[in-house]
Amino acid sequence: MILHIPHSSTELPKDFLVSNETDLAQEFQRMTDWYTDELFDLPYATKIVFPLSRLYCDVERFRDDALESMAKKGMGVCYETNSFGKKLRDVSEEEKEHIKSKFYDKHHSLFTDAVNQELEKNGKAIIIDCHSFSNEPLPHEENLARPDFCIGTDAFHTPKNIVESIKGFLEKLGYSVAINEPFAGTIVPLEHYGKNKNVNSIMIEINRNLYLDKKYQKNQQFEGIQTMIQTMLNFIKESYEQV
């Protein structure tokens, strides 16, 4: 199992200059997938955690802005606009290419290598794309649904029976679950995308209201949620092995 965790960091380069239109602390609160690197964790899984904030480089966007719908909102690989549509910072084309070459490409190389190693070892690979989301819809988000959990799928790479198994697992625990709402899709290395049925991927998004307090600190339910997610990941692994 490969745990892909792209948005948990708040680290920024020292030369990151933010516009006076943006409150950086507030933007971190809205855009960071807080503690997903701790919530999604298993001893036997390979974790691919991006070490920098998505405000600097979002590795889940398409590299080419022409292919990335969010680039039209100033939120491609390199964000120029904040979550309220105001200016975040200036990024020259030269800097964009530097960021993509040094950080984006390195991350995707590590991710692809991990998938290929899993394929070589087991003949198939399962990717869990690990995210969280705000209980309050953000202005740049088009879908307002706010379940406890969102499961994102891909028509080619996500087995339907696994999705139903995860949904059933969570619903039995009393959680509300939506498929591809408020966020859709799941990540797959481009060299396998739409080509290799042995590469499966599922996105799991957890509502931050379940494990954070109003100050974005871990609440009293955090450890219980963490244990539940570990149990769910083991459940997914067992279900996947039976496919």
PDB file of C-alpha atoms in Angstrom:
ATOM      1  CA  MET A   1       0.000   0.000   0.000  1.00  0.00           C
ATOM      2  CA  ILE A   2       1.208   3.499  -0.899  1.00  0.00           C
ATOM      3  CA  LEU A   3      -0.012   6.438   1.185  1.00  0.00           C
ATOM      4  CA  HIS A   4       0.237   9.625  -0.853  1.00  0.00           C
ATOM      5  CA  ILE A   5       0.147  12.671   1.457  1.00  0.00           C
ATOM      6  CA  PRO A   6       0.631  15.908  -0.494  1.00  0.00           C
ATOM      7  CA  HIS A   7      -0.824  18.700   1.636  1.00  0.00           C
ATOM      8  CA  SER A   8       0.115  18.153   5.305  1.00  0.00           C
ATOM      9  CA  SER A   9       3.109  20.509   5.502  1.00  0.00           C
ATOM     10  CA  THR A  10       3.281  24.186   6.460  1.00  0.00           C
ATOM     11  CA  GLU A  11       6.959  24.553   5.542  1.00  0.00           C
ATOM     12  CA  LEU A  12       7.885  27.393   3.176  1.00  0.00           C
ATOM     13  CA  PRO A  13      11.202  28.596   1.725  1.00  0.00           C
ATOM     14  CA  LYS A  14      12.730  31.537   3.563  1.00  0.00           C
ATOM     15  CA  ASP A  15      12.370  33.742   0.473  1.00  0.00           C
ATOM     16  CA  PHE A  16       8.599  33.141   0.185  1.00  0.00           C
ATOM     17  CA  LEU A  17       7.074  36.627   0.047  1.00  0.00           C
ATOM     18  CA  VAL A  18       3.331  36.944   0.553  1.00  0.00           C
ATOM     19  CA  SER A  19       1.103  39.779  -0.634  1.00  0.00           C
ATOM     20  CA  ASN A  20      -0.408  42.185   1.907  1.00  0.00           C
ATOM     21  CA  GLU A  21      -3.787  40.972   0.611  1.00  0.00           C
ATOM     22  CA  THR A  22      -3.183  37.584   2.246  1.00  0.00           C
ATOM     23  CA  ASP A  23      -3.083  36.624   5.921  1.00  0.00           C
ATOM     24  CA  LEU A  24      -0.631  33.714   5.729  1.00  0.00           C
ATOM     25  CA  ALA A  25      -1.657  32.146   9.052  1.00  0.00           C
ATOM     26  CA  GLN A  26      -5.296  32.207   7.961  1.00  0.00           C
ATOM     27  CA  GLU A  27      -4.391  30.698   4.594  1.00  0.00           C
ATOM     28  CA  PHE A  28      -2.502  27.877   6.301  1.00  0.00           C
ATOM     29  CA  GLN A  29      -5.596  27.159   8.399  1.00  0.00           C
ATOM     30  CA  ARG A  30      -7.814  26.857   5.356  1.00  0.00           C
ATOM     31  CA  MET A  31      -5.519  25.064   2.934  1.00  0.00           C
ATOM     32  CA  THR A  32      -3.393  22.667   5.002  1.00  0.00           C
ATOM     33  CA  ASP A  33      -4.477  19.032   5.364  1.00  0.00           C
ATOM     34  CA  TRP A  34      -3.642  19.162   9.056  1.00  0.00           C
ATOM     35  CA  TYR A  35      -1.976  16.042  10.533  1.00  0.00           C
ATOM     36  CA  THR A  36      -2.861  13.757   7.624  1.00  0.00           C
ATOM     37  CA  ASP A  37       0.740  12.510   7.825  1.00  0.00           C
ATOM     38  CA  GLU A  38      -0.107  11.260  11.326  1.00  0.00           C
ATOM     39  CA  LEU A  39      -3.670  10.106  10.721  1.00  0.00           C
ATOM     40  CA  PHE A  40      -2.746   7.987   7.692  1.00  0.00           C
ATOM     41  CA  ASP A  41       0.052   5.772   8.904  1.00  0.00           C
ATOM     42  CA  LEU A  42       0.820   2.062   8.802  1.00  0.00           C
ATOM     43  CA  PRO A  43       4.129   0.260   9.478  1.00  0.00           C
ATOM     44  CA  TYR A  44       3.996  -1.767   6.268  1.00  0.00           C
ATOM     45  CA  ALA A  45       2.848   1.058   3.960  1.00  0.00           C
ATOM     46  CA  THR A  46       5.088   3.276   1.843  1.00  0.00           C
ATOM     47  CA  LYS A  47       4.434   6.939   2.706  1.00  0.00           C
ATOM     48  CA  ILE A  48       5.090   9.629   0.135  1.00  0.00           C
ATOM     49  CA  VAL A  49       4.794  12.917   2.045  1.00  0.00           C
ATOM     50  CA  PHE A  50       5.494  16.210   0.275  1.00  0.00           C
ATOM     51  CA  PRO A  51       7.700  18.240   2.663  1.00  0.00           C
ATOM     52  CA  LEU A  52       6.589  21.755   1.648  1.00  0.00           C
ATOM     53  CA  SER A  53       3.298  23.622   1.825  1.00  0.00           C
ATOM     54  CA  ARG A  54       0.934  23.419  -1.119  1.00  0.00           C
ATOM     55  CA  LEU A  55       0.968  27.241  -1.106  1.00  0.00           C
ATOM     56  CA  TYR A  56       4.460  26.965  -2.590  1.00  0.00           C
ATOM     57  CA  CYS A  57       4.036  23.863  -4.749  1.00  0.00           C
ATOM     58  CA  ASP A  58       0.904  21.773  -5.151  1.00  0.00           C
ATOM     59  CA  VAL A  59       2.022  18.383  -6.414  1.00  0.00           C
ATOM     60  CA  GLU A  60      -1.557  17.261  -7.063  1.00  0.00           C
ATOM     61  CA  ARG A  61      -2.023  19.756  -9.897  1.00  0.00           C
ATOM     62  CA  PHE A  62      -1.142  18.983 -13.499  1.00  0.00           C
ATOM     63  CA  ARG A  63       2.349  20.221 -14.288  1.00  0.00           C
ATOM     64  CA  ASP A  64       1.117  22.024 -17.392  1.00  0.00           C
ATOM     65  CA  ASP A  65      -1.167  24.942 -16.496  1.00  0.00           C
ATOM     66  CA  ALA A  66      -2.983  24.450 -19.798  1.00  0.00           C
ATOM     67  CA  LEU A  67      -4.245  21.089 -18.487  1.00  0.00           C
ATOM     68  CA  GLU A  68      -5.044  22.286 -14.949  1.00  0.00           C
ATOM     69  CA  SER A  69      -8.503  23.796 -14.400  1.00  0.00           C
ATOM     70  CA  MET A  70      -7.446  25.432 -11.120  1.00  0.00           C
ATOM     71  CA  ALA A  71      -4.685  27.327 -12.926  1.00  0.00           C
ATOM     72  CA  LYS A  72      -7.418  29.573 -14.329  1.00  0.00           C
ATOM     73  CA  LYS A  73      -8.101  30.627 -10.724  1.00  0.00           C
ATOM     74  CA  GLY A  74      -4.412  31.280 -10.064  1.00  0.00           C
ATOM     75  CA  MET A  75      -4.033  27.990  -8.203  1.00  0.00           C
ATOM     76  CA  GLY A  76      -2.017  25.747 -10.477  1.00  0.00           C
ATOM     77  CA  VAL A  77       1.183  24.063  -9.289  1.00  0.00           C
ATOM     78  CA  CYS A  78       2.395  27.454  -8.015  1.00  0.00           C
ATOM     79  CA  TYR A  79      -0.350  29.416  -6.278  1.00  0.00           C
ATOM     80  CA  GLU A  80      -0.631  33.096  -7.133  1.00  0.00           C
ATOM     81  CA  THR A  81      -4.126  33.507  -5.682  1.00  0.00           C
ATOM     82  CA  ASN A  82      -5.337  32.619  -2.188  1.00  0.00           C
ATOM     83  CA  SER A  83      -8.453  30.683  -1.223  1.00  0.00           C
ATOM     84  CA  PHE A  84     -10.549  33.861  -1.270  1.00  0.00           C
ATOM     85  CA  GLY A  85      -9.499  34.835  -4.782  1.00  0.00           C
ATOM     86  CA  LYS A  86      -7.125  37.566  -3.628  1.00  0.00           C
ATOM     87  CA  LYS A  87      -3.444  37.907  -4.416  1.00  0.00           C
ATOM     88  CA  LEU A  88      -1.161  35.453  -2.642  1.00  0.00           C
ATOM     89  CA  ARG A  89       2.143  36.313  -4.312  1.00  0.00           C
ATOM     90  CA  ASP A  90       3.920  36.952  -7.592  1.00  0.00           C
ATOM     91  CA  VAL A  91       5.502  33.959  -9.315  1.00  0.00           C
ATOM     92  CA  SER A  92       7.487  34.487 -12.525  1.00  0.00           C
ATOM     93  CA  GLU A  93       7.529  31.834 -15.241  1.00  0.00           C
ATOM     94  CA  GLU A  94      11.208  31.293 -14.454  1.00  0.00           C
ATOM     95  CA  GLU A  95      10.444  30.626 -10.780  1.00  0.00           C
ATOM     96  CA  LYS A  96       7.560  28.323 -11.698  1.00  0.00           C
ATOM     97  CA  GLU A  97       9.877  26.186 -13.806  1.00  0.00           C
ATOM     98  CA  HIS A  98      12.480  26.140 -11.012  1.00  0.00           C
ATOM     99  CA  ILE A  99       9.865  24.961  -8.490  1.00  0.00           C
ATOM    100  CA  LYS A 100       8.520  22.321 -10.857  1.00  0.00           C
ATOM    101  CA  SER A 101      11.969  21.006 -11.749  1.00  0.00           C
ATOM    102  CA  LYS A 102      13.342  20.954  -8.221  1.00  0.00           C
ATOM    103  CA  PHE A 103      10.317  19.936  -6.158  1.00  0.00           C
ATOM    104  CA  TYR A 104       7.344  18.841  -8.266  1.00  0.00           C
ATOM    105  CA  ASP A 105       9.291  16.509 -10.558  1.00  0.00           C
ATOM    106  CA  LYS A 106      11.274  15.010  -7.668  1.00  0.00           C
ATOM    107  CA  HIS A 107       8.068  14.228  -5.753  1.00  0.00           C
ATOM    108  CA  HIS A 108       6.438  12.557  -8.747  1.00  0.00           C
ATOM    109  CA  SER A 109       9.589  10.575  -9.449  1.00  0.00           C
ATOM    110  CA  LEU A 110       9.541   9.211  -5.876  1.00  0.00           C
ATOM    111  CA  PHE A 111       5.827   8.485  -6.170  1.00  0.00           C
ATOM    112  CA  THR A 112       6.175   6.668  -9.504  1.00  0.00           C
ATOM    113  CA  ASP A 113       9.163   4.670  -8.241  1.00  0.00           C
ATOM    114  CA  ALA A 114       7.152   3.555  -5.190  1.00  0.00           C
ATOM    115  CA  VAL A 115       4.295   2.371  -7.409  1.00  0.00           C
ATOM    116  CA  ASN A 116       6.678   0.564  -9.750  1.00  0.00           C
ATOM    117  CA  GLN A 117       8.391  -1.176  -6.854  1.00  0.00           C
ATOM    118  CA  GLU A 118       4.991  -2.304  -5.570  1.00  0.00           C
ATOM    119  CA  LEU A 119       4.108  -3.636  -9.029  1.00  0.00           C
ATOM    120  CA  GLU A 120       7.396  -5.492  -9.284  1.00  0.00           C
ATOM    121  CA  LYS A 121       6.956  -7.032  -5.838  1.00  0.00           C
ATOM    122  CA  ASN A 122       3.240  -7.873  -5.871  1.00  0.00           C
ATOM    123  CA  GLY A 123       2.052  -7.541  -9.456  1.00  0.00           C
ATOM    124  CA  LYS A 124      -0.370  -4.792  -8.418  1.00  0.00           C
ATOM    125  CA  ALA A 125      -0.364  -1.591  -6.393  1.00  0.00           C
ATOM    126  CA  ILE A 126      -2.948   0.211  -4.269  1.00  0.00           C
ATOM    127  CA  ILE A 127      -2.614   3.969  -3.712  1.00  0.00           C
ATOM    128  CA  ILE A 128      -4.466   5.813  -0.953  1.00  0.00           C
ATOM    129  CA  ASP A 129      -4.583   9.534  -1.735  1.00  0.00           C
ATOM    130  CA  CYS A 130      -4.815  11.047   1.762  1.00  0.00           C
ATOM    131  CA  HIS A 131      -6.537  14.389   2.368  1.00  0.00           C
ATOM    132  CA  SER A 132      -8.691  16.422   4.723  1.00  0.00           C
ATOM    133  CA  PHE A 133     -11.135  19.255   4.092  1.00  0.00           C
ATOM    134  CA  SER A 134     -12.685  22.191   5.902  1.00  0.00           C
ATOM    135  CA  ASN A 135     -16.173  21.806   7.332  1.00  0.00           C
ATOM    136  CA  GLU A 136     -16.875  25.299   5.991  1.00  0.00           C
ATOM    137  CA  PRO A 137     -16.830  25.484   2.167  1.00  0.00           C
ATOM    138  CA  LEU A 138     -14.138  27.812   0.870  1.00  0.00           C
ATOM    139  CA  PRO A 139     -14.906  30.445  -1.780  1.00  0.00           C
ATOM    140  CA  HIS A 140     -12.847  28.695  -4.472  1.00  0.00           C
ATOM    141  CA  GLU A 141     -14.688  25.397  -3.937  1.00  0.00           C
ATOM    142  CA  GLU A 142     -17.632  24.687  -6.203  1.00  0.00           C
ATOM    143  CA  ASN A 143     -19.182  21.780  -4.293  1.00  0.00           C
ATOM    144  CA  LEU A 144     -20.707  22.672  -0.913  1.00  0.00           C
ATOM    145  CA  ALA A 145     -21.344  19.116   0.354  1.00  0.00           C
ATOM    146  CA  ARG A 146     -19.768  18.459   3.755  1.00  0.00           C
ATOM    147  CA  PRO A 147     -19.964  14.783   4.743  1.00  0.00           C
ATOM    148  CA  ASP A 148     -17.720  13.241   7.398  1.00  0.00           C
ATOM    149  CA  PHE A 149     -15.766  11.428   4.695  1.00  0.00           C
ATOM    150  CA  CYS A 150     -15.397  11.856   0.962  1.00  0.00           C
ATOM    151  CA  ILE A 151     -14.200   8.985  -1.222  1.00  0.00           C
ATOM    152  CA  GLY A 152     -12.680  10.073  -4.530  1.00  0.00           C
ATOM    153  CA  THR A 153     -12.556   7.647  -7.421  1.00  0.00           C
ATOM    154  CA  ASP A 154     -11.285   7.196 -10.957  1.00  0.00           C
ATOM    155  CA  ALA A 155     -13.408   5.285 -13.468  1.00  0.00           C
ATOM    156  CA  PHE A 156     -10.408   3.252 -14.667  1.00  0.00           C
ATOM    157  CA  HIS A 157      -8.249   2.854 -11.558  1.00  0.00           C
ATOM    158  CA  THR A 158     -10.735   2.498  -8.669  1.00  0.00           C
ATOM    159  CA  PRO A 159     -12.444  -0.889  -8.077  1.00  0.00           C
ATOM    160  CA  LYS A 160     -16.138  -0.277  -7.360  1.00  0.00           C
ATOM    161  CA  ASN A 161     -16.368  -3.094  -4.816  1.00  0.00           C
ATOM    162  CA  ILE A 162     -13.553  -1.536  -2.757  1.00  0.00           C
ATOM    163  CA  VAL A 163     -15.374   1.799  -2.738  1.00  0.00           C
ATOM    164  CA  GLU A 164     -18.559   0.148  -1.505  1.00  0.00           C
ATOM    165  CA  SER A 165     -16.608  -1.753   1.141  1.00  0.00           C
ATOM    166  CA  ILE A 166     -15.012   1.437   2.497  1.00  0.00           C
ATOM    167  CA  LYS A 167     -18.334   3.258   2.420  1.00  0.00           C
ATOM    168  CA  GLY A 168     -19.998   0.420   4.322  1.00  0.00           C
ATOM    169  CA  PHE A 169     -17.155   0.255   6.851  1.00  0.00           C
ATOM    170  CA  LEU A 170     -17.483   3.960   7.672  1.00  0.00           C
ATOM    171  CA  GLU A 171     -21.276   4.041   7.671  1.00  0.00           C
ATOM    172  CA  LYS A 172     -21.408   1.165  10.158  1.00  0.00           C
ATOM    173  CA  LEU A 173     -19.400   3.394  12.503  1.00  0.00           C
ATOM    174  CA  GLY A 174     -21.987   6.139  12.115  1.00  0.00           C
ATOM    175  CA  TYR A 175     -20.128   8.415   9.695  1.00  0.00           C
ATOM    176  CA  SER A 176     -21.703  10.109   6.698  1.00  0.00           C
ATOM    177  CA  VAL A 177     -19.939   9.273   3.430  1.00  0.00           C
ATOM    178  CA  ALA A 178     -20.139  10.788  -0.063  1.00  0.00           C
ATOM    179  CA  ILE A 179     -18.591   9.554  -3.296  1.00  0.00           C
ATOM    180  CA  ASN A 180     -16.739  12.263  -5.254  1.00  0.00           C
ATOM    181  CA  GLU A 181     -18.344  14.998  -3.158  1.00  0.00           C
ATOM    182  CA  PRO A 182     -17.175  17.614  -2.393  1.00  0.00           C
ATOM    183  CA  PHE A 183     -13.994  16.496  -4.178  1.00  0.00           C
ATOM    184  CA  ALA A 184     -13.606  14.030  -7.021  1.00  0.00           C
ATOM    185  CA  GLY A 185     -10.831  11.912  -8.457  1.00  0.00           C
ATOM    186  CA  THR A 186      -7.679  10.327  -7.132  1.00  0.00           C
ATOM    187  CA  ILE A 187      -4.016  10.430  -8.092  1.00  0.00           C
ATOM    188  CA  VAL A 188      -2.231   7.934 -10.364  1.00  0.00           C
ATOM    189  CA  PRO A 189       1.283   8.266 -11.831  1.00  0.00           C
ATOM    190  CA  LEU A 190       0.996   9.568 -15.385  1.00  0.00           C
ATOM    191  CA  GLU A 191       2.954   6.679 -16.855  1.00  0.00           C
ATOM    192  CA  HIS A 192       0.221   4.311 -15.649  1.00  0.00           C
ATOM    193  CA  TYR A 193      -2.823   6.569 -15.937  1.00  0.00           C
ATOM    194  CA  GLY A 194      -5.537   5.013 -18.072  1.00  0.00           C
ATOM    195  CA  LYS A 195      -3.185   2.185 -19.064  1.00  0.00           C
ATOM    196  CA  ASN A 196      -2.498  -0.209 -16.204  1.00  0.00           C
ATOM    197  CA  LYS A 197      -5.459  -1.836 -14.440  1.00  0.00           C
ATOM    198  CA  ASN A 198      -3.060  -3.263 -11.859  1.00  0.00           C
ATOM    199  CA  VAL A 199      -2.538   0.249 -10.450  1.00  0.00           C
ATOM    200  CA  ASN A 200      -5.518   1.096  -8.262  1.00  0.00           C
ATOM    201  CA  SER A 201      -6.107   4.362  -6.446  1.00  0.00           C
ATOM    202  CA  ILE A 202      -8.655   5.704  -3.964  1.00  0.00           C
ATOM    203  CA  MET A 203      -8.808   9.172  -2.456  1.00  0.00           C
ATOM    204  CA  ILE A 204      -9.955   9.435   1.152  1.00  0.00           C
ATOM    205  CA  GLU A 205     -10.809  12.887   2.509  1.00  0.00           C
ATOM    206  CA  ILE A 206     -11.707  13.392   6.156  1.00  0.00           C
ATOM    207  CA  ASN A 207     -13.680  16.350   7.466  1.00  0.00           C
ATOM    208  CA  ARG A 208     -11.344  18.282   9.790  1.00  0.00           C
ATOM    209  CA  ASN A 209     -14.248  18.939  12.125  1.00  0.00           C
ATOM    210  CA  LEU A 210     -13.881  15.316  13.266  1.00  0.00           C
ATOM    211  CA  TYR A 211     -10.370  15.720  14.680  1.00  0.00           C
ATOM    212  CA  LEU A 212      -9.557  19.450  15.061  1.00  0.00           C
ATOM    213  CA  ASP A 213     -10.816  22.113  17.421  1.00  0.00           C
ATOM    214  CA  LYS A 214     -11.618  25.685  16.383  1.00  0.00           C
ATOM    215  CA  LYS A 215      -7.968  26.670  16.847  1.00  0.00           C
ATOM    216  CA  TYR A 216      -6.855  23.944  14.392  1.00  0.00           C
ATOM    217  CA  GLN A 217      -5.340  21.873  17.185  1.00  0.00           C
ATOM    218  CA  LYS A 218      -5.971  18.177  17.742  1.00  0.00           C
ATOM    219  CA  ASN A 219      -9.219  17.664  19.638  1.00  0.00           C
ATOM    220  CA  GLN A 220     -10.067  14.899  22.122  1.00  0.00           C
ATOM    221  CA  GLN A 221     -11.246  12.631  19.298  1.00  0.00           C
ATOM    222  CA  PHE A 222      -7.922  12.726  17.432  1.00  0.00           C
ATOM    223  CA  GLU A 223      -6.428   9.486  18.764  1.00  0.00           C
ATOM    224  CA  GLY A 224      -9.689   7.613  18.256  1.00  0.00           C
ATOM    225  CA  ILE A 225      -9.944   8.862  14.669  1.00  0.00           C
ATOM    226  CA  GLN A 226      -6.312   7.929  14.076  1.00  0.00           C
ATOM    227  CA  THR A 227      -6.925   4.370  15.336  1.00  0.00           C
ATOM    228  CA  MET A 228     -10.070   4.081  13.235  1.00  0.00           C
ATOM    229  CA  ILE A 229      -8.227   5.174  10.076  1.00  0.00           C
ATOM    230  CA  GLN A 230      -5.487   2.607  10.717  1.00  0.00           C
ATOM    231  CA  THR A 231      -8.169  -0.058  11.070  1.00  0.00           C
ATOM    232  CA  MET A 232      -9.786   1.177   7.839  1.00  0.00           C
ATOM    233  CA  LEU A 233      -6.477   1.025   5.964  1.00  0.00           C
ATOM    234  CA  ASN A 234      -5.947  -2.552   7.109  1.00  0.00           C
ATOM    235  CA  PHE A 235      -9.511  -3.305   6.005  1.00  0.00           C
ATOM    236  CA  ILE A 236      -8.782  -1.795   2.566  1.00  0.00           C
ATOM    237  CA  LYS A 237      -5.606  -3.886   2.243  1.00  0.00           C
ATOM    238  CA  GLU A 238      -7.468  -7.081   3.075  1.00  0.00           C
ATOM    239  CA  SER A 239     -10.302  -6.212   0.691  1.00  0.00           C
ATOM    240  CA  TYR A 240      -7.835  -5.354  -2.073  1.00  0.00           C
ATOM    241  CA  GLU A 241      -5.957  -8.628  -1.680  1.00  0.00           C
ATOM    242  CA  GLN A 242      -9.212 -10.432  -2.421  1.00  0.00           C
ATOM    243  CA  VAL A 243      -9.830  -8.566  -5.688  1.00  0.00           C
TER     244      VAL A 243
END
